[in-house]
Short mmCIF file of C-alpha atoms in Angstrom, two decimals:
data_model
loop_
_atom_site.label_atom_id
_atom_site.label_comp_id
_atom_site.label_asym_id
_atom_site.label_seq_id
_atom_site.Cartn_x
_atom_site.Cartn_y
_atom_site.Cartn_z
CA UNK M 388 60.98 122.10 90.42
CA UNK M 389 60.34 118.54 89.95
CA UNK M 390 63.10 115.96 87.79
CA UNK M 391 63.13 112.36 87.80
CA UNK M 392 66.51 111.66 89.73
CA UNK M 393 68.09 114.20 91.77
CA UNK M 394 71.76 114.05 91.94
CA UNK M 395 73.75 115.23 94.81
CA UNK M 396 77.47 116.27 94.10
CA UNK M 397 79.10 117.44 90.38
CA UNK M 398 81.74 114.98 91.31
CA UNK M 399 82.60 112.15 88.72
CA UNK M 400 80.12 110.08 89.97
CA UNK M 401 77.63 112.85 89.98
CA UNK M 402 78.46 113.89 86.88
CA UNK M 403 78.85 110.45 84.79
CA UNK M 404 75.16 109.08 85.98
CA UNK M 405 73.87 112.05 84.56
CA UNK M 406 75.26 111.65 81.82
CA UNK M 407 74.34 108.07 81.53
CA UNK M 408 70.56 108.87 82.43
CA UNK M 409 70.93 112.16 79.66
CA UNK M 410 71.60 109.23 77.04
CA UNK M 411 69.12 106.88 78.63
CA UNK M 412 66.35 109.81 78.42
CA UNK M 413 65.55 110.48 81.83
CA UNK M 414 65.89 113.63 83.55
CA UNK M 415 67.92 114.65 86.47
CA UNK M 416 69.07 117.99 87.55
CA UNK M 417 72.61 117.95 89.88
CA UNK M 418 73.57 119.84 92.48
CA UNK M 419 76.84 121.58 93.43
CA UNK M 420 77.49 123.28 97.04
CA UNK M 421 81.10 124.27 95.34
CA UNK M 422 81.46 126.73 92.84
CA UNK M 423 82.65 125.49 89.70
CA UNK M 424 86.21 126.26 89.77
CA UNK M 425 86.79 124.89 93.15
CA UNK M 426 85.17 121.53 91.50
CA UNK M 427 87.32 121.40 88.81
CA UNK M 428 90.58 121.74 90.97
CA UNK M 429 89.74 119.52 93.14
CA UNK M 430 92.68 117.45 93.25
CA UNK M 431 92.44 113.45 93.48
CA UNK M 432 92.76 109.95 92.12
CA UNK M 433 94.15 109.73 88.61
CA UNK M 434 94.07 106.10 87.42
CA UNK M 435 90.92 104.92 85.36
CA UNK M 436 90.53 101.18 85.10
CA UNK M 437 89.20 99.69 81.67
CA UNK M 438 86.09 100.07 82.40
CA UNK M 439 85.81 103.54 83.23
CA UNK M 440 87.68 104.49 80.34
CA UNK M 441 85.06 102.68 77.85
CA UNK M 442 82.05 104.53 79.97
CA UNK M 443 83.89 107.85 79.89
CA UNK M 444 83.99 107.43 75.73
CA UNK M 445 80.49 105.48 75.37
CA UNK M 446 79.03 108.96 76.60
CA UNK M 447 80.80 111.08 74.59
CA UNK M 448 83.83 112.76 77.20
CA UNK M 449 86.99 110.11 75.97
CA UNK M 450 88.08 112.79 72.86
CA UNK M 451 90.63 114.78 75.09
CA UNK M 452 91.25 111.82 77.16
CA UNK M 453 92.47 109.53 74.32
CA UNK M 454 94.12 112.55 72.96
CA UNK M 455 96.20 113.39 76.52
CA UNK M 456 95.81 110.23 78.94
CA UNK M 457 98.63 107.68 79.53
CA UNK M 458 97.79 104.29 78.97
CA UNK M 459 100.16 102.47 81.61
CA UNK M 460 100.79 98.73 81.07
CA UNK M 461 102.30 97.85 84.29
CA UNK M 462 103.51 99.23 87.81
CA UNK M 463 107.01 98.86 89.55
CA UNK M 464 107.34 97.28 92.72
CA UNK M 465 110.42 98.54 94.90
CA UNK M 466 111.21 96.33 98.04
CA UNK M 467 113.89 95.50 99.71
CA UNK M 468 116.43 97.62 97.55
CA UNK M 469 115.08 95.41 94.41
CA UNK M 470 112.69 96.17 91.48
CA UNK M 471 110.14 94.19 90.15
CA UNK M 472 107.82 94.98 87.52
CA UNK M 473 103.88 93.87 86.78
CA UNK M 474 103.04 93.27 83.17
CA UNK M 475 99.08 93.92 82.89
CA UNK M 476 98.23 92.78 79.46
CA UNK M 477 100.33 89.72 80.12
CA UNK M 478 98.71 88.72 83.44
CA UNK M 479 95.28 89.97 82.44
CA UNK M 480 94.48 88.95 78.93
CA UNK M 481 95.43 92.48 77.68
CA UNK M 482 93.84 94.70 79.97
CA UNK M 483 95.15 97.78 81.34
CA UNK M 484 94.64 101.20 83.23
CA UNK M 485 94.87 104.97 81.96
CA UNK M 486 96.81 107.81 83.94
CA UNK M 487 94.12 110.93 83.79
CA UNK M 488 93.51 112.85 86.22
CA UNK M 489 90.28 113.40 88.01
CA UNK M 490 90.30 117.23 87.53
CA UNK M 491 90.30 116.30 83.72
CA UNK M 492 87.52 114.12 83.79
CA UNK M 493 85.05 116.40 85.89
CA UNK M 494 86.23 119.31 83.88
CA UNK M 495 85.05 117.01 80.28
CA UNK M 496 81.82 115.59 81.87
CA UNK M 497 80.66 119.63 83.56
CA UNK M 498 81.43 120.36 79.46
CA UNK M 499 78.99 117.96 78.33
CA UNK M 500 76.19 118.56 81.07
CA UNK M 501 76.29 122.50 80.26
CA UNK M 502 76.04 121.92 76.51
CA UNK M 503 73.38 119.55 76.30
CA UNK M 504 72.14 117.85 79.81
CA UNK M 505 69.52 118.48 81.83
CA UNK M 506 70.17 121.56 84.69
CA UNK M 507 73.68 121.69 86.83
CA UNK M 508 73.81 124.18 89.87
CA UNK M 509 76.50 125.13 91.12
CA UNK M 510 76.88 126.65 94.79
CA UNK M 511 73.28 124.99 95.21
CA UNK M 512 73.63 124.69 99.63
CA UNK M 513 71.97 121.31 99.95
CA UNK M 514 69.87 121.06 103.57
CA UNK M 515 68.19 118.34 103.54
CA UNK M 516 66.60 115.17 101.85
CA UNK M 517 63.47 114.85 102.93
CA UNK M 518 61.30 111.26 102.43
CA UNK M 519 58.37 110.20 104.54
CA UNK M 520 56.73 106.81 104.12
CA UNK M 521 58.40 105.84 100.87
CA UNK M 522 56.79 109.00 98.95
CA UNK M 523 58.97 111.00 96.37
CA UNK M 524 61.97 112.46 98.07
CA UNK M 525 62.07 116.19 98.36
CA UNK M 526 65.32 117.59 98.40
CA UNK M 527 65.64 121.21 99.90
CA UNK M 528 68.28 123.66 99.32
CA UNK M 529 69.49 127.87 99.01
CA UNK M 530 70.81 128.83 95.33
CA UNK M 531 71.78 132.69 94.32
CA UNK M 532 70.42 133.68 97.99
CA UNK M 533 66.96 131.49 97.88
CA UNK M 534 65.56 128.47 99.58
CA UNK M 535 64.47 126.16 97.07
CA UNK M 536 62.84 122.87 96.63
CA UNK M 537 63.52 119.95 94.06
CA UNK M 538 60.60 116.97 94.04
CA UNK M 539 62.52 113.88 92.86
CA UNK M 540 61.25 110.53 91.60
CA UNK M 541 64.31 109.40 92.74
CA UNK M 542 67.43 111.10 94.59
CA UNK M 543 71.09 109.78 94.14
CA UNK M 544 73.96 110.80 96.87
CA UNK M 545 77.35 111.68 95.64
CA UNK M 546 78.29 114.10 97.76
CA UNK M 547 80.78 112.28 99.42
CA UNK M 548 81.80 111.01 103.06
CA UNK M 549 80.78 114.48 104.87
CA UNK M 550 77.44 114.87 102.23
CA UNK M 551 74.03 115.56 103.41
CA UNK M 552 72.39 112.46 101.82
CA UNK M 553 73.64 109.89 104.01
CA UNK M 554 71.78 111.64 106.81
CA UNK M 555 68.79 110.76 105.11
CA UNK M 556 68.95 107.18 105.43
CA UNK M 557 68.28 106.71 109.50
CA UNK M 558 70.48 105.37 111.78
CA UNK M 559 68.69 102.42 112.60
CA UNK M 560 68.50 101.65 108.86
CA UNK M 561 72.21 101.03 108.05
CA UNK M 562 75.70 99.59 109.40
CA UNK M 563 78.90 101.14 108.67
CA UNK M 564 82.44 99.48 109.07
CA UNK M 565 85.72 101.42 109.16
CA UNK M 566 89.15 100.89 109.39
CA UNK M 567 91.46 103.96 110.10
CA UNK M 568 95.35 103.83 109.44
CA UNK M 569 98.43 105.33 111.94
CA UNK M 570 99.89 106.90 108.62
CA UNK M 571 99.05 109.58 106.05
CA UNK M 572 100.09 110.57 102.83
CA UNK M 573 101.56 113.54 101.68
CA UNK M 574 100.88 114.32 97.96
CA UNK M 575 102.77 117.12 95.74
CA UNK M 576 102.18 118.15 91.96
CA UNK M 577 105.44 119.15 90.78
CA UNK M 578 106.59 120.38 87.43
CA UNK M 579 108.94 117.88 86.70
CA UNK M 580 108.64 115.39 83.69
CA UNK M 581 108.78 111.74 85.46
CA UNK M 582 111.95 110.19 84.66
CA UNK M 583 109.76 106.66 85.15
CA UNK M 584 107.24 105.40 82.29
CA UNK M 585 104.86 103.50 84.94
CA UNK M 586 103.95 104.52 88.16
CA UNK M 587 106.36 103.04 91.41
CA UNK M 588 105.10 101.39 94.08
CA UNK M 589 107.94 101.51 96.87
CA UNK M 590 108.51 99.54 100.11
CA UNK M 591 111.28 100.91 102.31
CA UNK M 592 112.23 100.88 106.08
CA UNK M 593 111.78 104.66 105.65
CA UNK M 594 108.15 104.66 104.96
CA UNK M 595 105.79 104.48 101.82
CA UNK M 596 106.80 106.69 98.76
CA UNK M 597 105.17 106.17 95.72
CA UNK M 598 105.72 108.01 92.52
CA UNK M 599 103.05 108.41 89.55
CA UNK M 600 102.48 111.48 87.22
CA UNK M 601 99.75 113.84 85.04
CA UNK M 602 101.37 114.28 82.21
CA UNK M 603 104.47 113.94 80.71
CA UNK M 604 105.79 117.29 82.31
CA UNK M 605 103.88 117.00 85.72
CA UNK M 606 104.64 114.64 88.50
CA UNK M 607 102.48 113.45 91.11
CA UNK M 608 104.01 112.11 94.24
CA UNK M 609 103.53 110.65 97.63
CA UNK M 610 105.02 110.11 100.61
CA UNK M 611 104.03 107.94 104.13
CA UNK M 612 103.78 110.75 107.01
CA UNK M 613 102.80 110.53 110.27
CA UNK M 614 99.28 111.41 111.43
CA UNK M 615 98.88 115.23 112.04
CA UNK M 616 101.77 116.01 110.14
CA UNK M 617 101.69 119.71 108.72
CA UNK M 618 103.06 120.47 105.28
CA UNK M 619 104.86 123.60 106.82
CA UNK M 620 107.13 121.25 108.24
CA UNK M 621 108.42 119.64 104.83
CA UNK M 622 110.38 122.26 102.98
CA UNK M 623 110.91 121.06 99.23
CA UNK M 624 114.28 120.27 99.32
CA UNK M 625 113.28 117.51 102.23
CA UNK M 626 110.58 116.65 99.70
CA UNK M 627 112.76 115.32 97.05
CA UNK M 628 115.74 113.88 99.56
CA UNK M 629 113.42 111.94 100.94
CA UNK M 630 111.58 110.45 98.19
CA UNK M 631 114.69 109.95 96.55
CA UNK M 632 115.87 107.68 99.19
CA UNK M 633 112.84 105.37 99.69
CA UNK M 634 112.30 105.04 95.75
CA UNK M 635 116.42 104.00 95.61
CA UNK M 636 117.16 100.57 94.97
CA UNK M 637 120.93 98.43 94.18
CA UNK M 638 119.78 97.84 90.98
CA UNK M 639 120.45 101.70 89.85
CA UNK M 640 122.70 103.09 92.34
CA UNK M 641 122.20 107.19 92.07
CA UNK M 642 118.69 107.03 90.59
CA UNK M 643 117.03 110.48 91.34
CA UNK M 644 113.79 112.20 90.45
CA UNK M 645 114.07 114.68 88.07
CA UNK M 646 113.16 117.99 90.30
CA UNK M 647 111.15 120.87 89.46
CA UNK M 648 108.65 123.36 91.03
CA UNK M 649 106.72 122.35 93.69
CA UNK M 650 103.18 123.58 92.99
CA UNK M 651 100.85 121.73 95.76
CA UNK M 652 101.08 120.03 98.86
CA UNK M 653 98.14 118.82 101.22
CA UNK M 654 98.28 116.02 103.15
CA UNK M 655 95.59 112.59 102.74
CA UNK M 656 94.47 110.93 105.95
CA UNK M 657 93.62 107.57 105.50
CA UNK M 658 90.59 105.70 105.67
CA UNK M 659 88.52 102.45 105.03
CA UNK M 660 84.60 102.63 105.12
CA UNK M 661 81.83 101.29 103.63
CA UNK M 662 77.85 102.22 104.21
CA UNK M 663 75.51 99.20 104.08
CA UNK M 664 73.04 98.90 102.25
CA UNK M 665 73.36 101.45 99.79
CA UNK M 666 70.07 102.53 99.39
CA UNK M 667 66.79 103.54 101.90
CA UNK M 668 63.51 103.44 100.14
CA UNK M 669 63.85 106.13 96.94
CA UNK M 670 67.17 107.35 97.95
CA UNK M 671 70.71 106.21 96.92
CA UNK M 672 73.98 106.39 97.55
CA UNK M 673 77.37 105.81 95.05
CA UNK M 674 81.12 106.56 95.11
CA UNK M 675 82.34 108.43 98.94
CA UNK M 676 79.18 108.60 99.93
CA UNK M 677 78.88 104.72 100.31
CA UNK M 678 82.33 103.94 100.46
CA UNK M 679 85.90 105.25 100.82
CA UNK M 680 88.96 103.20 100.35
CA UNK M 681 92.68 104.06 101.05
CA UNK M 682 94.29 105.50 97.35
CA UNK M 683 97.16 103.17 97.56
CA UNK M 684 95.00 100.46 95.36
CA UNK M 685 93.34 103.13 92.74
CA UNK M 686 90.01 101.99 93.27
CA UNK M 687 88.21 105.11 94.77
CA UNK M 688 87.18 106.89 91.36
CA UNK M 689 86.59 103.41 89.39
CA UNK M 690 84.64 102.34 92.19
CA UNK M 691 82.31 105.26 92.29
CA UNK M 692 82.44 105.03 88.28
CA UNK M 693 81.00 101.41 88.80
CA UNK M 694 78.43 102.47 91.21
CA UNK M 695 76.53 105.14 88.97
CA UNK M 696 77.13 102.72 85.71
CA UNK M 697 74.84 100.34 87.76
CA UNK M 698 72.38 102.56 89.08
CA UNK M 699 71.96 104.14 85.57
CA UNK M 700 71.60 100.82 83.59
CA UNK M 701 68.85 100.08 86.86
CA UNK M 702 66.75 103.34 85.87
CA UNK M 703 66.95 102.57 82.33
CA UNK M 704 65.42 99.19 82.82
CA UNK M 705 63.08 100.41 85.13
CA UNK M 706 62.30 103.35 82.95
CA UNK M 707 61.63 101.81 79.83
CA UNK M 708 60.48 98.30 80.63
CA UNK M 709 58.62 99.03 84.42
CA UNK M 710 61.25 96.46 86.17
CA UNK M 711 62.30 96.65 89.23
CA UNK M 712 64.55 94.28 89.56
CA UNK M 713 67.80 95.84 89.07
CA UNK M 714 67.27 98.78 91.01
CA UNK M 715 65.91 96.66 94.21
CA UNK M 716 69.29 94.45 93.54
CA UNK M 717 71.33 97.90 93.15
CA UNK M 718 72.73 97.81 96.90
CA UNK M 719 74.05 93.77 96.46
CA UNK M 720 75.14 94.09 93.28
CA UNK M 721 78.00 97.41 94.60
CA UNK M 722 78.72 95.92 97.68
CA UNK M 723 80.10 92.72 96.25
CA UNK M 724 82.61 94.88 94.55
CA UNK M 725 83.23 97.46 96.89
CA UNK M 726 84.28 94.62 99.22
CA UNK M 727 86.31 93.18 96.80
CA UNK M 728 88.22 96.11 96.10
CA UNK M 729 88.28 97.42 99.87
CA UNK M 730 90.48 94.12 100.33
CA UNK M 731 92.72 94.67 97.83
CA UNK M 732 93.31 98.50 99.13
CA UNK M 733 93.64 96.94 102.49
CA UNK M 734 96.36 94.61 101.23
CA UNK M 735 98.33 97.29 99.26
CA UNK M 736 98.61 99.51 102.23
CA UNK M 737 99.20 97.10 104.83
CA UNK M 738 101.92 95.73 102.59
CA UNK M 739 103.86 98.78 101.64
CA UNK M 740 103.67 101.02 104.68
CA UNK M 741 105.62 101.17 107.51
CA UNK M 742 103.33 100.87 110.94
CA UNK M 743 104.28 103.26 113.51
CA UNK M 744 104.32 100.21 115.80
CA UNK M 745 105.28 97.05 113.44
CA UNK M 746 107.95 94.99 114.62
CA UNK M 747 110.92 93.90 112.75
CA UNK M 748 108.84 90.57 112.69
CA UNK M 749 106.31 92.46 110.52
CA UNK M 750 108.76 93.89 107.88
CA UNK M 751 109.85 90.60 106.90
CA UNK M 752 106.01 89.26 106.78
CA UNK M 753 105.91 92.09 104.07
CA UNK M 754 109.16 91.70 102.74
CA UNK M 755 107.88 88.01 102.45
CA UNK M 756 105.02 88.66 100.86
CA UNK M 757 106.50 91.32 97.99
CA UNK M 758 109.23 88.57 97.29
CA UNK M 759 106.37 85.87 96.57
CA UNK M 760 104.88 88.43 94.36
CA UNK M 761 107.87 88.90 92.56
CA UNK M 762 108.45 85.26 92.56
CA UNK M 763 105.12 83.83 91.85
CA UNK M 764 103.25 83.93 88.25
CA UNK M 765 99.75 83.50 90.35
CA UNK M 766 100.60 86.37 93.20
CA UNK M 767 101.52 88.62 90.41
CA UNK M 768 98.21 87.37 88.34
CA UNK M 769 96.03 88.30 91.11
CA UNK M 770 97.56 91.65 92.10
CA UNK M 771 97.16 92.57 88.57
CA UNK M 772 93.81 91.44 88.00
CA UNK M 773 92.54 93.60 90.78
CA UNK M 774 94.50 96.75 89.91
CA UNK M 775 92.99 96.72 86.19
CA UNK M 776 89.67 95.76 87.57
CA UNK M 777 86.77 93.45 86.15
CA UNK M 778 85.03 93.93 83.36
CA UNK M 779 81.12 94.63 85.31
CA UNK M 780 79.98 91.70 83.40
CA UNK M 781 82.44 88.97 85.21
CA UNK M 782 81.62 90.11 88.76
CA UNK M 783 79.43 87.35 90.08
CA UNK M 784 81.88 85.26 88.17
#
């Protein structure tokens, strides 16, 4: 089988930039190790920046999401036993983000592709991707028990942190940077309506806790653990005391979650990486498989969003006017971004979590630097215009 762009990974980043190229008319074929239910389960981000919201309807999947996503206006900060909230549209010049969850969005774009896009395997083993001396890429892997072979004009990796493709770019050929944290997360979905109309962002000599939801009956919720923590160890009634007491604050003495079932638990290590460059000869990487960014800042799913909105308009121009030029300036043009936003995740979760080993000299540093947010028109302005996210268009600005 031969296609013009090979995609790697029915993710949302998989999925969207074929669905970009489908519009664009050029071919790709994706494929899935996972079966299809596993992919739409998979459990992640849930907050979609502007700009992924007006991609998501430009190609036709924003019907169910207008219909069921929360548009949220602002997020809570709780520090310090205090509450402070951060207006987007005020700070931003209207913008703000949507609450829909990942599982949604690869379950609306998998829709679209098996209706009317090019071919989507699922359970397609990927081995290897194979490119000698610039030539076509050759991507080989085993579907419904057979070895089989894809030729590719092009071949796009997002397959995430563990995927095959970034094994085809050489060692020698890239530099990676990381940054691992001495905390984790551990996430629940619960159903339990949210008694909160924006998600909470919470501070507390107790650890991280931060409370956001899926709908209006199902919360999603998150609390600092240590390292190698096991989810045996945190019955649900331990759950809810404890995220009870680091989202408390004096300003509503008694304030409690409204409790429910507990339906999952897993627990999120956390992690700061990016690839560089993004791309070696005809092969390319977007979302986890270039970069990975702790979830405190909501960036992981936009950012991979951004990446394939790029590439795609980069094909397009090459495909239908023989240019090069945005597809050789592909790599450049994500990274200035990704670092952006690998900052701003930095500064989120240095800020709210409690270090293992931070002295009482470092909670007031972040107790410091909360307050000035609180405090100051231009600290709030800046947090805010990074959690929205730019418009693609102002980035060199």
């Amino acid at each position: 089988m031969h296609t013009t762009v090979g995609i790697i990974g029915a993710g949302p980043s998989g999925l969207l930039l074929a669905r970009l190229l489908h519009r664009a008319g050029i071919d790709s074929v994706v494929l899935e190790a996972k079966d299809r239910s596993y992919v739409e389960q998979r459990q992640r981000a849930g907050i979609l920046e502007q700009t992924t919201v007006d991609t998501l309807r430009a190609v036709g999947a924003g019907e169910r999401m207008d219909r069921e996503g929360l548009i949220h206006d602002g997020i809570e900060l709780r520090f310090d036993g205090r509450a402070h909230r951060i207006d987007f549209p005020e700070l931003t010049g209207g913008r703000s983000v949507m609450v829909y969850a990942q599982t949604e969005v690869v379950k609306d774009l998998i829709a679209l592709q098996l209706a009317e896009g090019g071919p989507l395997f699922f359970e397609a083993q990927v081995h290897s991707v194979e490119q000698a001396n610039g030539d076509r890429p050759t991507v080989r892997y085993t579907h419904e028990g057979r070895e089989q072979t894809l030729t590719c004009d092009y071949v796009v990796g997002c397959d995430g942190f563990h995927g095959v493709t970034g094994s085809a770019i050489p060692a020698a050929a890239r530099r990676t940077y990381e940054r691992t944290y001495p905390y984790s997360w551990l996430g629940i979905l619960a159903e339990a309506p949210p008694v909160y109309d924006e998600l909470i962002y919470a501070h507390s000599e107790r650890g991280f806790a931060l409370a956001s939801m899926r709908s209006p009956s199902v919360s999603r919720l998150y609390l600092q653990v240590p390292n190698g923590t096991d989810v045996a160890d945190w019955s649900d009634e331990r759950i809810w005391d404890e995220l009870d007491a680091r989202l408390a604050t004096r300003q509503e003495p008694g304030w409690k979650l409204a409790r429910g079932p507990i339906t999952a638990k897993s627990v999120l290590p956390m992690r700061s990486h990016v690839t560089e460059p993004m791309r070696h000869k005809r092969v390319f990487l977007a979302g986890d498989a270039a970069h990975i960014v702790p979830p405190t800042g909501a960036k992981g799913l936009n950012l991979a969003a951004t990446d394939v909105i790029v590439l795609a308009e980069a094909f397009t121009e090459l495909y239908k006017n023989g240019s090069t030029a945005l597809l050789d300036a592909y790599s450049e043009t994500c990274l200035e971004r990704v670092w952006r936003a690998e900052h701003f995740s930095y500064f989120m979760t240095t800020t709210l979590h409690a270090d293992p080993e931070q002295s009482a000299f470092d909670t007031r540093l972040q107790l410091s630097q909360l307050a000035r947010i609180a405090a100051s028109p231009h600290a709030a302005t800046e947090l805010a215009h990074n959690y929205v996210g730019a418009p693609i268009s102002q980035d060199a600005a």
